[in-house]
C-alpha cells in the first residue's frame, strides 16, 4: 500500500539533502499563478466562507526573480523558512510518500490547503483559531507578484520514515502578514468590490480583482462584455457535457466563459485527447460566484 502525506509549513529544522533541482515548466508556472488568482477572485467576490468581499485585491503576476529565489531555498531540502528580510513573504508545503510519485501535482494540493485555512480566520478581529498565515498571504491585497519552485528530496525533509519527500516554496512581494494590519480592505457592499484599486490598475467587476492597466492611454473602465474566466473552485463547478461523435456519447473537458453576468458556452470544446470539433457541445454551470 502506498502511503502519502501532505504537510504545510512550520519552523522545524531538517537535514539538508543534495538533489538536483526540479524546474517548473511554463505551464506549471501558469497553473500556480492561475490558482492563486482564482482564490483571490473567489475571496474578492465574497464567495469565501466567513470572509467579507474585497475592495482592493490586486491580480498577481509571475516574478521570475522570486521564482529563482524560491528555487534556491527549495534545493536546500530543509523544512524551514528562508531568511527573509521582510522584502517578500513565503509559503511552504511538503509531501511524503513510500513510492516515487511526488510530482508537481502532488505539491499543488498544498495551494488548496493554504486557501482552506480561511475557515479558521476571523477578519474583523484579525484572529486565527489554528494556522491561517498561508491563507492571509495568498489574499494579501497589496501583494502584486509571486514566484515559486518545487524540489524532490529524500528522507529528512520532514521525517525519516518516508523515502520520497518533496517541498513547494512560494515567495510573494510585497510581503503580507504585517502585524496589526488587515489582509485587505473590506467591501461594504457588492457595489464596493474592486472599488479601491490603486493608481495604474482598473476594476474588473467580473473577477473582483484590480488589474494592471497595460494601456494607460485608454479608458481603464472595463467593458461589461469583456470575457473572463469563471472563478469557480473544483467543488463549485458542475461539468455537464453531452456530445455526439459517431453515434456515441463522450465526456469532454468543457471550456467556459461568462459575458456580463450570464454563462456562455463555447462552440469548440476540447475532448480528453485534445481533439476539437464544432460538433462538440458543452454546458458548464457554476453554482456560485
Rosetta silent file (secondary structure, phi, psi, omega in degrees, C-alpha in Angstrom):
SEQUENCE: XXXXXXXXXXXXXXXXXXXXXXXXXXXXXXXXXXXXXXXXXXXXXXXXXXXXXXXXXXXXXXXXXXXXXXXXXXXXXXXXXXXXXXXXXXXXXXXXXXXXXXXXXXXXXXXXXXXXXXXXXXXXXXXXXXXXXXXXXXXXXXXXXXXXXXXXXXXXXXXXXXXXXXXXXXXXXXXXXXXXXXXXXXXXXXXXXXXXXXXXXXXXXXXXXXXXXXXXXXXXXXXXXXXXXXXXXXXXXXXXXXXXXXXXXXXXXXXXXXXXXXXXXXXXXXXXXXXXXXXXXXXXXXXXX
SCORE:     score description
SCORE:     0.000 S_00000001
   1 L     0.000  132.559  178.292    0.000    0.000    0.000 S_00000001
   2 L   -86.188  129.832  178.968    1.307    3.436   -0.944 S_00000001
   3 L  -112.377  131.949 -177.779    1.141    5.997    1.834 S_00000001
   4 E  -134.470  134.560 -178.945    1.201    9.707    1.048 S_00000001
   5 E  -130.894  139.325  176.578    1.112   12.666    3.435 S_00000001
   6 E  -114.591  132.689 -178.613    0.944   16.401    2.686 S_00000001
   7 E  -118.281  155.022  169.797    2.328   18.953    5.159 S_00000001
   8 E  -107.414  173.272 -170.277    2.167   22.732    5.446 S_00000001
   9 L   -67.346  144.216  166.626    4.981   24.966    6.639 S_00000001
  10 L  -146.860  175.449 -176.752    6.386   25.009   10.139 S_00000001
  11 L  -102.856   52.633  178.708    9.731   26.110   11.525 S_00000001
  12 L   -99.998  127.205 -179.556   11.233   22.654   12.097 S_00000001
  13 L   -79.018  134.738  176.940   14.852   22.219   11.056 S_00000001
  14 L  -129.197  162.393 -178.229   15.653   19.163    8.933 S_00000001
  15 L   -72.674  142.987 -178.816   18.866   17.818    7.485 S_00000001
  16 L   -78.586  145.544  179.960   19.860   19.089    4.044 S_00000001
  17 L  -130.458  128.866 -176.086   19.956   16.678    1.095 S_00000001
  18 L   -87.931  100.907  179.958   21.840   17.433   -2.100 S_00000001
  19 L  -132.951  144.204 -179.282   19.499   16.637   -5.002 S_00000001
  20 L   -60.308  149.227 -177.061   19.282   18.246   -8.436 S_00000001
  21 L   -69.743  157.840  176.196   16.573   20.885   -8.863 S_00000001
  22 E  -115.478  101.240 -175.822   13.171   20.277  -10.450 S_00000001
  23 L   -74.337  137.173  173.870   12.419   23.185  -12.766 S_00000001
  24 L   -72.527  140.055  172.770    8.806   24.242  -13.213 S_00000001
  25 L   -77.675  166.472  177.748    7.567   24.217  -16.786 S_00000001
  26 H   -61.996  -35.637  178.605    5.923   27.333  -18.201 S_00000001
  27 H   -66.262  -39.133  179.347    2.573   25.532  -17.974 S_00000001
  28 H   -68.558  -38.559  175.604    3.153   24.721  -14.291 S_00000001
  29 H   -60.371  -45.436  179.940    4.093   28.331  -13.544 S_00000001
  30 H   -62.726  -35.732 -179.050    0.895   29.472  -15.250 S_00000001
  31 H   -68.656  -42.158  177.426   -1.112   26.925  -13.250 S_00000001
  32 H   -62.502  -45.748  179.719    0.271   28.119   -9.907 S_00000001
  33 H   -62.237  -43.889 -179.594   -0.410   31.740  -10.841 S_00000001
  34 H   -63.573  -39.646  178.932   -3.930   30.915  -12.037 S_00000001
  35 H   -62.734  -43.936  179.433   -4.720   29.030   -8.817 S_00000001
  36 H   -62.928  -46.120 -179.779   -3.632   31.979   -6.687 S_00000001
  37 H   -68.376  -29.367  175.840   -5.653   34.471   -8.728 S_00000001
  38 H   -63.171  -48.368 -178.726   -8.639   32.100   -8.672 S_00000001
  39 H   -70.294  -31.984  174.538   -8.667   32.036   -4.874 S_00000001
  40 H   -66.122  -39.205  179.219   -8.051   35.790   -4.713 S_00000001
  41 H   -67.137  -44.614  178.910  -11.011   36.270   -7.055 S_00000001
  42 H   -58.408  -43.398  178.937  -13.279   33.961   -5.054 S_00000001
  43 H   -68.171  -44.202 -177.988  -12.414   35.891   -1.898 S_00000001
  44 H   -59.368  -36.746 -178.353  -12.702   39.291   -3.580 S_00000001
  45 L   -81.725    0.003  178.051  -16.212   38.492   -4.799 S_00000001
  46 L    82.900   21.587 -177.479  -17.300   37.495   -1.299 S_00000001
  47 L  -105.206   11.805  171.504  -17.560   33.765   -2.024 S_00000001
  48 L   -93.480  123.005 -175.981  -15.063   32.563    0.563 S_00000001
  49 L   -53.112  134.508  174.858  -16.985   31.252    3.562 S_00000001
  50 L    71.052    3.478 -178.141  -16.887   33.504    6.637 S_00000001
  51 L  -118.013  140.440 -179.918  -14.830   36.152    4.816 S_00000001
  52 L   -75.238  161.321  175.326  -16.015   39.553    3.538 S_00000001
  53 L   -68.732  170.672 -169.003  -15.716   40.733   -0.061 S_00000001
  54 E  -123.511  142.161  179.456  -12.752   42.891   -1.070 S_00000001
  55 L   -99.807  -16.313 -170.186  -12.384   46.448   -2.360 S_00000001
  56 L  -140.958   34.007 -177.160   -8.683   46.452   -3.313 S_00000001
  57 L   -79.738  117.805 -178.547   -7.497   42.947   -4.318 S_00000001
  58 E   -87.485  138.742  175.910   -4.724   43.162   -6.945 S_00000001
  59 L   -72.359  129.681 -176.959   -4.330   40.454   -9.585 S_00000001
  60 L   -75.023  152.520  172.203   -0.977   38.700   -9.136 S_00000001
  61 E  -123.521  153.169  178.264    1.753   38.471  -11.777 S_00000001
  62 E   -76.971  138.505  179.857    4.574   35.913  -12.049 S_00000001
  63 L  -125.105  113.972 -175.080    8.012   37.151  -10.993 S_00000001
  64 H   -69.645  -29.210  177.326   10.995   35.127  -12.202 S_00000001
  65 H   -65.239  -42.003  175.853   13.351   36.690   -9.657 S_00000001
  66 H   -66.177  -35.984  178.934   11.120   35.440   -6.835 S_00000001
  67 H   -63.456  -42.090  179.306   10.909   32.058   -8.581 S_00000001
  68 H   -68.345  -36.249  176.039   14.708   31.763   -8.655 S_00000001
  69 H   -65.262  -40.321  176.964   14.905   32.788   -5.004 S_00000001
  70 H   -64.044  -40.613  179.850   12.297   30.126   -4.173 S_00000001
  71 H   -63.315  -41.966  179.977   14.262   27.551   -6.152 S_00000001
  72 H   -59.400  -40.024  179.718   17.464   28.379   -4.286 S_00000001
  73 H   -75.760  -40.145 -178.599   15.722   27.725   -0.980 S_00000001
  74 H   -61.139  -37.155 -177.171   13.815   24.639   -2.172 S_00000001
  75 L   -66.714  -14.721  177.214   17.037   22.959   -3.325 S_00000001
  76 L   -74.941  -19.873 -179.362   18.323   23.003    0.267 S_00000001
  77 L    52.646   51.616  175.004   15.610   20.472    1.185 S_00000001
  78 L  -122.905  139.672 -177.490   15.126   21.906    4.666 S_00000001
  79 L   -90.984   69.620  176.695   11.741   22.231    6.371 S_00000001
  80 L  -157.570  159.593  178.546   12.132   25.827    7.495 S_00000001
  81 L   -73.611  153.821  175.456   11.551   29.286    6.079 S_00000001
  82 L   -71.901  167.353 -178.325   14.320   31.117    4.280 S_00000001
  83 L   -80.929   73.502 -178.386   15.995   34.059    5.978 S_00000001
  84 L   -70.207  142.668  179.841   13.574   36.653    4.627 S_00000001
  85 L  -100.526   12.651 -178.639   14.443   40.308    5.260 S_00000001
  86 L    94.245   -5.350 -179.489   10.844   41.479    5.017 S_00000001
  87 L   -80.945  -16.459  177.114   11.060   42.177    1.292 S_00000001
  88 L  -148.471  154.383  172.848    8.975   39.099    0.488 S_00000001
  89 E   -96.447  170.289 -174.768    6.539   36.704    2.153 S_00000001
  90 E  -152.483  132.952  171.831    6.806   32.935    1.896 S_00000001
  91 E  -117.719  141.336  178.030    4.547   29.862    1.992 S_00000001
  92 E  -124.314  147.186  170.368    5.822   26.293    2.190 S_00000001
  93 E  -142.750  150.018 -179.462    4.166   22.930    1.580 S_00000001
  94 E  -141.172  157.865  178.060    5.663   19.445    1.648 S_00000001
  95 E  -138.494  151.672  178.783    4.644   15.900    0.809 S_00000001
  96 E  -137.726  144.349 -176.931    5.980   12.473    1.770 S_00000001
  97 E  -151.743  157.488  174.305    5.344    9.057    0.246 S_00000001
  98 L   -85.748   -8.548 -179.614    6.549    5.463    0.283 S_00000001
  99 L  -121.545  158.491 -178.930    6.532    5.481   -3.535 S_00000001
 100 L   -81.798   71.149 -176.138    8.299    7.627   -6.115 S_00000001
 101 L  -135.089   25.097 -175.999    5.142    9.534   -7.087 S_00000001
 102 L   -97.272   72.790  176.792    5.683   13.026   -5.658 S_00000001
 103 L   -88.420 -169.398 -178.027    5.488   15.180   -8.749 S_00000001
 104 H   -58.792  -40.257 -175.854    4.303   18.746   -9.160 S_00000001
 105 H   -63.289  -33.224  177.181    0.613   17.810   -8.999 S_00000001
 106 H   -63.942  -46.191 -179.327    1.044   16.317   -5.521 S_00000001
 107 H   -69.717  -28.411 -179.522    2.590   19.508   -4.187 S_00000001
 108 H   -59.903  -25.360  176.271   -0.002   21.623   -5.967 S_00000001
 109 H   -61.202  -25.009  178.535   -2.518   20.339   -3.408 S_00000001
 110 H   -60.888  -32.250  179.635   -0.644   22.454   -0.901 S_00000001
 111 H   -64.716  -41.683  177.496   -2.029   25.597   -2.565 S_00000001
 112 H   -66.807  -35.039  177.717   -5.587   24.424   -1.923 S_00000001
 113 H   -67.555  -35.856  175.935   -4.644   23.616    1.675 S_00000001
 114 H   -60.622  -47.127 -179.711   -3.292   27.145    2.132 S_00000001
 115 H   -63.411  -36.630 -176.869   -6.599   28.565    0.930 S_00000001
 116 H   -62.498  -15.993  178.687   -8.572   26.153    3.156 S_00000001
 117 H   -66.230  -10.832 -179.651   -7.158   27.915    6.224 S_00000001
 118 H   -59.735  -23.714 -178.694   -9.791   30.622    5.698 S_00000001
 119 H   -67.164  -19.199 -179.434  -12.173   28.528    7.816 S_00000001
 120 H  -103.820    2.657 -176.292  -10.074   29.342   10.898 S_00000001
 121 E  -104.351  135.476  175.708   -9.603   33.058   10.186 S_00000001
 122 E  -113.238  113.813 -173.804  -11.822   35.848   11.556 S_00000001
 123 L   -63.805  -49.538 -171.722  -11.426   39.048    9.547 S_00000001
 124 L   -58.224  -38.918 -178.402  -12.957   41.545   11.962 S_00000001
 125 L   -99.422   -1.991 -176.947  -10.665   40.619   14.855 S_00000001
 126 L    52.555   40.121 -177.038   -7.732   39.551   12.643 S_00000001
 127 E  -114.348  160.179 -176.960   -7.615   36.378   14.744 S_00000001
 128 E  -135.087  134.290 -179.898   -6.939   32.752   13.894 S_00000001
 129 L   -83.542  -18.055 -179.412   -8.187   29.579   15.585 S_00000001
 130 L  -145.070 -108.342  176.020   -5.370   27.421   14.188 S_00000001
 131 L  -117.010  124.498 -176.485   -2.994   28.222   11.288 S_00000001
 132 L  -132.740   -6.929 -172.105   -4.055   30.997    8.886 S_00000001
 133 H   -62.642  -29.572  177.748   -0.872   32.721    7.727 S_00000001
 134 H   -67.967  -43.722  179.255   -0.700   30.879    4.410 S_00000001
 135 H   -63.313  -48.300 -176.629   -4.252   31.973    3.536 S_00000001
 136 H   -64.327  -32.340  174.849   -3.764   35.600    4.581 S_00000001
 137 H   -68.414  -39.615  179.504   -0.581   35.830    2.495 S_00000001
 138 H   -59.977  -36.102 -175.442   -2.421   34.385   -0.512 S_00000001
 139 L  -108.344   16.690  177.156   -5.127   37.065   -0.263 S_00000001
 140 L   -66.590  114.858 -167.835   -2.957   39.955    0.930 S_00000001
 141 L   -61.000  -36.749 -174.628   -4.350   42.677   -1.322 S_00000001
 142 L   -82.989   -6.951  173.076   -1.162   44.723   -1.741 S_00000001
 143 L   -70.766  131.692 -175.576    0.914   41.733   -2.829 S_00000001
 144 L  -119.157  -17.707 -173.353    1.403   42.024   -6.592 S_00000001
 145 E  -134.271  150.438  179.022    3.991   39.370   -7.543 S_00000001
 146 E  -142.919  146.336  173.602    4.610   35.677   -6.921 S_00000001
 147 E  -147.880  136.116 -173.808    7.342   33.194   -7.796 S_00000001
 148 E  -134.150  166.075  175.352    7.505   29.504   -6.819 S_00000001
 149 E  -157.182  156.828  175.096    9.652   26.380   -7.104 S_00000001
 150 E  -132.620  158.333 -174.953    9.488   22.740   -6.057 S_00000001
 151 E  -144.554  131.366  172.391   12.131   20.188   -5.171 S_00000001
 152 E   -84.229  125.939 -177.341   12.201   16.406   -4.873 S_00000001
 153 E  -120.789 -169.392  177.303   14.071   15.444   -1.703 S_00000001
 154 L  -125.853 -165.711  178.743   14.757   12.304    0.308 S_00000001
 155 L   -56.956  139.639  178.355   14.314   11.215    3.941 S_00000001
 156 L   114.726  -14.678  177.893   14.979   14.005    6.402 S_00000001
 157 L   -66.173  -55.275  178.591   12.917   16.829    4.933 S_00000001
 158 L  -119.955  -22.988  172.022   10.002   16.329    7.336 S_00000001
 159 L  -166.016 -179.891 -177.873   10.836   12.947    8.893 S_00000001
 160 L  -102.269    3.665 -170.695   12.954    9.834    8.405 S_00000001
 161 L   -91.047  -15.171 -176.602   10.109    7.382    7.766 S_00000001
 162 L  -119.073  128.351 -176.698    9.364    8.085    4.094 S_00000001
 163 L   -72.350  -23.110 -178.079   11.966    7.582    1.342 S_00000001
 164 E  -118.333  121.074 -179.399   10.364   10.112   -1.027 S_00000001
 165 E  -140.943  150.788 -177.845    9.703   13.672    0.122 S_00000001
 166 E  -148.195  161.493 -175.438    9.285   16.982   -1.705 S_00000001
 167 E  -136.358  142.542  173.640    8.786   20.674   -0.983 S_00000001
 168 E  -115.401  129.172  178.697    6.970   23.587   -2.637 S_00000001
 169 E  -120.532  127.064  173.474    8.180   27.141   -1.960 S_00000001
 170 E  -124.803  129.467  177.816    6.216   30.250   -2.990 S_00000001
 171 E  -114.928  145.597 -171.647    7.502   33.759   -2.329 S_00000001
 172 E  -129.155  141.159  177.105    5.373   36.912   -2.505 S_00000001
 173 E  -143.006  142.301  -13.190    6.169   40.608   -2.936 S_00000001
 174 L   -59.588  155.340 -176.482    5.442   42.973   -1.406 S_00000001
 175 L   -65.677  149.499  174.455    5.249   40.769    1.680 S_00000001
 176 L  -106.188 -163.991  176.267    1.980   40.279    3.547 S_00000001
 177 L    61.156   45.257  175.208    1.093   39.277    7.105 S_00000001
 178 L   -85.906  132.794 -177.948    2.101   42.522    8.797 S_00000001
 179 L   -57.163  135.825  176.078    1.096   42.681   12.463 S_00000001
 180 L    81.299    1.290 -179.032   -1.915   44.870   13.183 S_00000001
 181 L  -112.749  147.761  172.622   -2.976   45.123    9.530 S_00000001
 182 L   -77.897  150.620  178.633   -5.950   43.638    7.700 S_00000001
 183 L   -67.523  -24.678  179.292   -5.108   41.485    4.665 S_00000001
 184 L  -160.934  169.993  176.594   -7.341   43.678    2.517 S_00000001
 185 L   -86.445  124.862 -177.495   -9.913   46.471    2.580 S_00000001
 186 E   -70.978  138.589  173.612  -13.399   45.097    3.123 S_00000001
 187 L   -86.893  119.361 -176.525  -16.093   45.900    0.562 S_00000001
 188 L   -68.152  -28.254  179.353  -19.103   47.198    2.484 S_00000001
 189 L  -146.742  166.977  179.899  -21.474   46.207   -0.335 S_00000001
 190 H   -57.174  -34.096 -179.407  -21.313   44.340   -3.642 S_00000001
 191 H   -68.280  -15.123 -179.804  -21.030   47.672   -5.434 S_00000001
 192 H   -91.695   -5.291  179.682  -17.805   48.336   -3.496 S_00000001
 193 L   -62.029  129.957 -178.680  -15.998   45.234   -4.795 S_00000001
 194 L    56.199   34.296 -179.263  -12.801   46.320   -6.604 S_00000001
 195 L   -95.866   -8.477 -176.461  -13.764   49.948   -5.955 S_00000001
 196 L  -121.169   43.684 -179.788  -10.477   50.954   -4.298 S_00000001
 197 L   -69.027  141.021  179.789   -7.932   49.900   -6.911 S_00000001
 198 L   -70.565  168.243  178.732   -4.578   51.715   -6.684 S_00000001
 199 L   -58.113  135.327 -178.922   -3.296   54.069   -9.365 S_00000001
 200 L    93.976   -1.288  179.179   -2.366   52.206  -12.545 S_00000001
 201 E  -123.868  150.093  175.544   -4.992   49.494  -12.050 S_00000001
 202 E  -115.670  159.308 -176.363   -8.560   49.176  -13.293 S_00000001
 203 E   -87.768  118.738  173.798  -11.521   47.486  -11.659 S_00000001
 204 E   -99.800   99.566 -174.781  -12.602   44.159  -13.152 S_00000001
 205 L   -68.645  -19.138 -179.057  -16.061   43.733  -11.669 S_00000001
 206 L   -78.370  -36.696  178.749  -16.391   40.203  -13.042 S_00000001
 207 L   -98.782  -16.332 -176.944  -13.373   38.803  -11.199 S_00000001
 208 L    77.986    9.368 -176.168  -13.383   41.316   -8.351 S_00000001
 209 E  -105.824  154.107  172.186   -9.690   41.992   -8.966 S_00000001
 210 E   -91.933  116.509 -175.553   -7.718   45.147   -9.653 S_00000001
 211 E  -108.778  145.147 -177.191   -5.856   44.526  -12.897 S_00000001
 212 E   -64.686  132.477  177.985   -2.874   46.439  -14.233 S_00000001
 213 L   -84.020   99.482 -175.258   -3.794   48.944  -16.920 S_00000001
 214 L   -77.365  -12.744  177.983   -1.328   47.997  -19.650 S_00000001
 215 L  -129.491   84.594 -174.144   -2.536   50.783  -21.953 S_00000001
 216 L   -65.182   -9.782  179.848   -2.821   53.979  -19.878 S_00000001
 217 L   -81.526  -11.013 -179.381   -3.968   55.972  -22.916 S_00000001
 218 L  -102.185  163.542  178.145   -7.280   54.127  -22.922 S_00000001
 219 L   -67.423  122.157 -176.399  -10.195   54.382  -20.559 S_00000001
 220 L   -75.748   -1.650  179.245   -9.473   51.908  -17.711 S_00000001
 221 L   -73.525  127.696 -175.670  -13.166   51.205  -17.155 S_00000001
 222 L   -74.583  140.233  174.631  -13.882   47.620  -18.159 S_00000001
 223 L   -68.603  138.688  179.769  -16.451   46.847  -20.813 S_00000001
 224 L   -66.089  -13.879 -179.736  -19.407   44.871  -19.394 S_00000001
 225 L   -99.409    6.733 -179.523  -18.993   42.414  -22.284 S_00000001
 226 L   -64.143  138.019 -176.846  -15.346   41.617  -21.614 S_00000001
 227 E   -91.708  126.908  178.082  -14.748   37.859  -21.483 S_00000001
 228 E  -136.982  157.267  177.447  -13.012   36.489  -18.377 S_00000001
 229 L   -64.853  149.214  176.069  -12.676   33.002  -16.852 S_00000001
 230 L   -75.859  124.700 -178.323  -15.323   31.940  -14.368 S_00000001
 231 L   -83.554   79.040 -179.962  -13.768   31.998  -10.857 S_00000001
 232 L  -118.695  146.459  171.693  -15.018   28.652   -9.566 S_00000001
 233 L   -83.008  169.306 -179.088  -13.340   26.049   -7.426 S_00000001
 234 L   -59.762  -39.962 -177.632  -13.419   22.402   -8.469 S_00000001
 235 L   -70.405  -27.047 -176.190  -16.150   21.624   -5.951 S_00000001
 236 L   -87.201  -12.263 -175.034  -18.278   24.555   -7.113 S_00000001
 237 E   -99.458  122.566  174.392  -18.091   23.720  -10.808 S_00000001
 238 E  -101.407  122.676  179.147  -20.517   21.236  -12.315 S_00000001
 239 E  -102.916  113.789  178.996  -19.425   19.992  -15.719 S_00000001
 240 E  -117.353  109.699 -175.838  -22.326   18.710  -17.793 S_00000001
 241 E  -126.552  137.897  177.371  -21.262   17.605  -21.249 S_00000001
 242 L  -145.649  112.842 -179.136  -23.147   15.736  -23.910 S_00000001
 243 E  -128.659  159.177  178.771  -21.724   15.344  -27.405 S_00000001
 244 E  -117.150  114.524 -178.693  -22.489   13.162  -30.370 S_00000001
 245 E  -133.512  104.122 -177.859  -19.470   11.637  -32.089 S_00000001
 246 L    56.960   39.256  175.757  -20.166    8.791  -34.499 S_00000001
 247 L    80.537    4.087 -178.274  -23.320    7.970  -32.587 S_00000001
 248 E  -117.950  145.463  175.774  -21.585    7.727  -29.207 S_00000001
 249 E   -87.033  140.380  178.587  -21.724    9.981  -26.197 S_00000001
 250 E  -135.488  148.918  171.953  -18.414   11.134  -24.754 S_00000001
 251 L   -86.074  136.695  178.715  -17.334   13.145  -21.769 S_00000001
 252 E  -130.947  160.042  174.863  -15.215   16.173  -22.656 S_00000001
 253 E   -83.986  115.446 -172.287  -13.371   18.861  -20.765 S_00000001
 254 L   -92.418  124.793  172.443  -15.558   21.911  -21.213 S_00000001
 255 L   -86.602  139.721 -172.349  -14.033   25.358  -21.543 S_00000001
 256 E  -138.074  151.575  179.363  -16.317   28.030  -20.169 S_00000001
 257 E  -142.959  171.189  170.652  -16.611   31.799  -20.081 S_00000001
 258 E  -129.752  147.165  173.595  -19.054   34.447  -18.967 S_00000001
 259 E  -120.444  118.137 -174.273  -20.266   37.534  -20.774 S_00000001
 260 L    64.692 -124.037  179.957  -21.566   40.156  -18.431 S_00000001
 261 L  -111.429   19.096 -176.932  -23.440   38.254  -15.742 S_00000001
 262 E  -119.477  143.234  175.291  -24.550   35.313  -17.906 S_00000001
 263 E   -71.093  143.421  178.451  -22.942   31.959  -18.571 S_00000001
 264 E  -134.731  131.629  177.410  -21.999   31.340  -22.198 S_00000001
 265 E   -85.552  151.283  177.556  -20.988   28.034  -23.748 S_00000001
 266 L   -96.155  136.158 -176.596  -18.072   27.859  -26.155 S_00000001
 267 L   -63.557  -41.577 -179.324  -18.752   26.265  -29.529 S_00000001
 268 L   -96.630  114.023  178.626  -15.429   24.432  -29.656 S_00000001
 269 E  -110.993  145.376 -174.870  -14.938   22.156  -26.661 S_00000001
 270 E   -94.871  130.305  177.914  -11.811   20.128  -26.055 S_00000001
 271 E   -81.956  174.784 -179.551  -12.050   16.384  -25.567 S_00000001
 272 L   -62.470  -22.018  179.525   -9.828   14.382  -23.255 S_00000001
 273 L   -94.553    3.604 -179.657   -7.494   13.668  -26.172 S_00000001
 274 L    88.601   -1.117 -178.700   -7.197   17.335  -27.106 S_00000001
 275 L   -72.265  141.403  177.874   -9.449   16.925  -30.139 S_00000001
 276 E  -124.303  145.098  179.589  -11.664   19.874  -31.060 S_00000001
 277 E  -159.254  142.995  175.336  -14.758   19.930  -33.230 S_00000001
 278 L   -62.181  -16.824  179.910  -17.770   22.216  -33.838 S_00000001
 279 L   -73.426  -21.195 -179.214  -19.883   19.107  -33.163 S_00000001
 280 L   -72.496  131.643  178.481  -18.872   19.166  -29.521 S_00000001
 281 L  -125.820  125.453 -177.131  -21.441   20.954  -27.378 S_00000001
 282 E  -120.723  144.056  170.192  -20.718   21.826  -23.766 S_00000001
 283 E  -128.171  116.899 -179.216  -22.824   23.255  -20.987 S_00000001
 284 E  -116.192  133.372 -177.005  -20.925   24.329  -17.883 S_00000001
 285 E  -121.699  125.244  174.842  -22.679   25.590  -14.780 S_00000001
 286 E   -99.027  124.253 -172.093  -21.004   27.468  -11.954 S_00000001
 287 L   -71.484  -26.974  176.123  -23.026   27.094   -8.768 S_00000001
 288 L  -158.441  161.640 -178.975  -21.933   30.432   -7.305 S_00000001
 289 L  -119.427    0.000    0.000  -19.690   33.388   -7.998 S_00000001
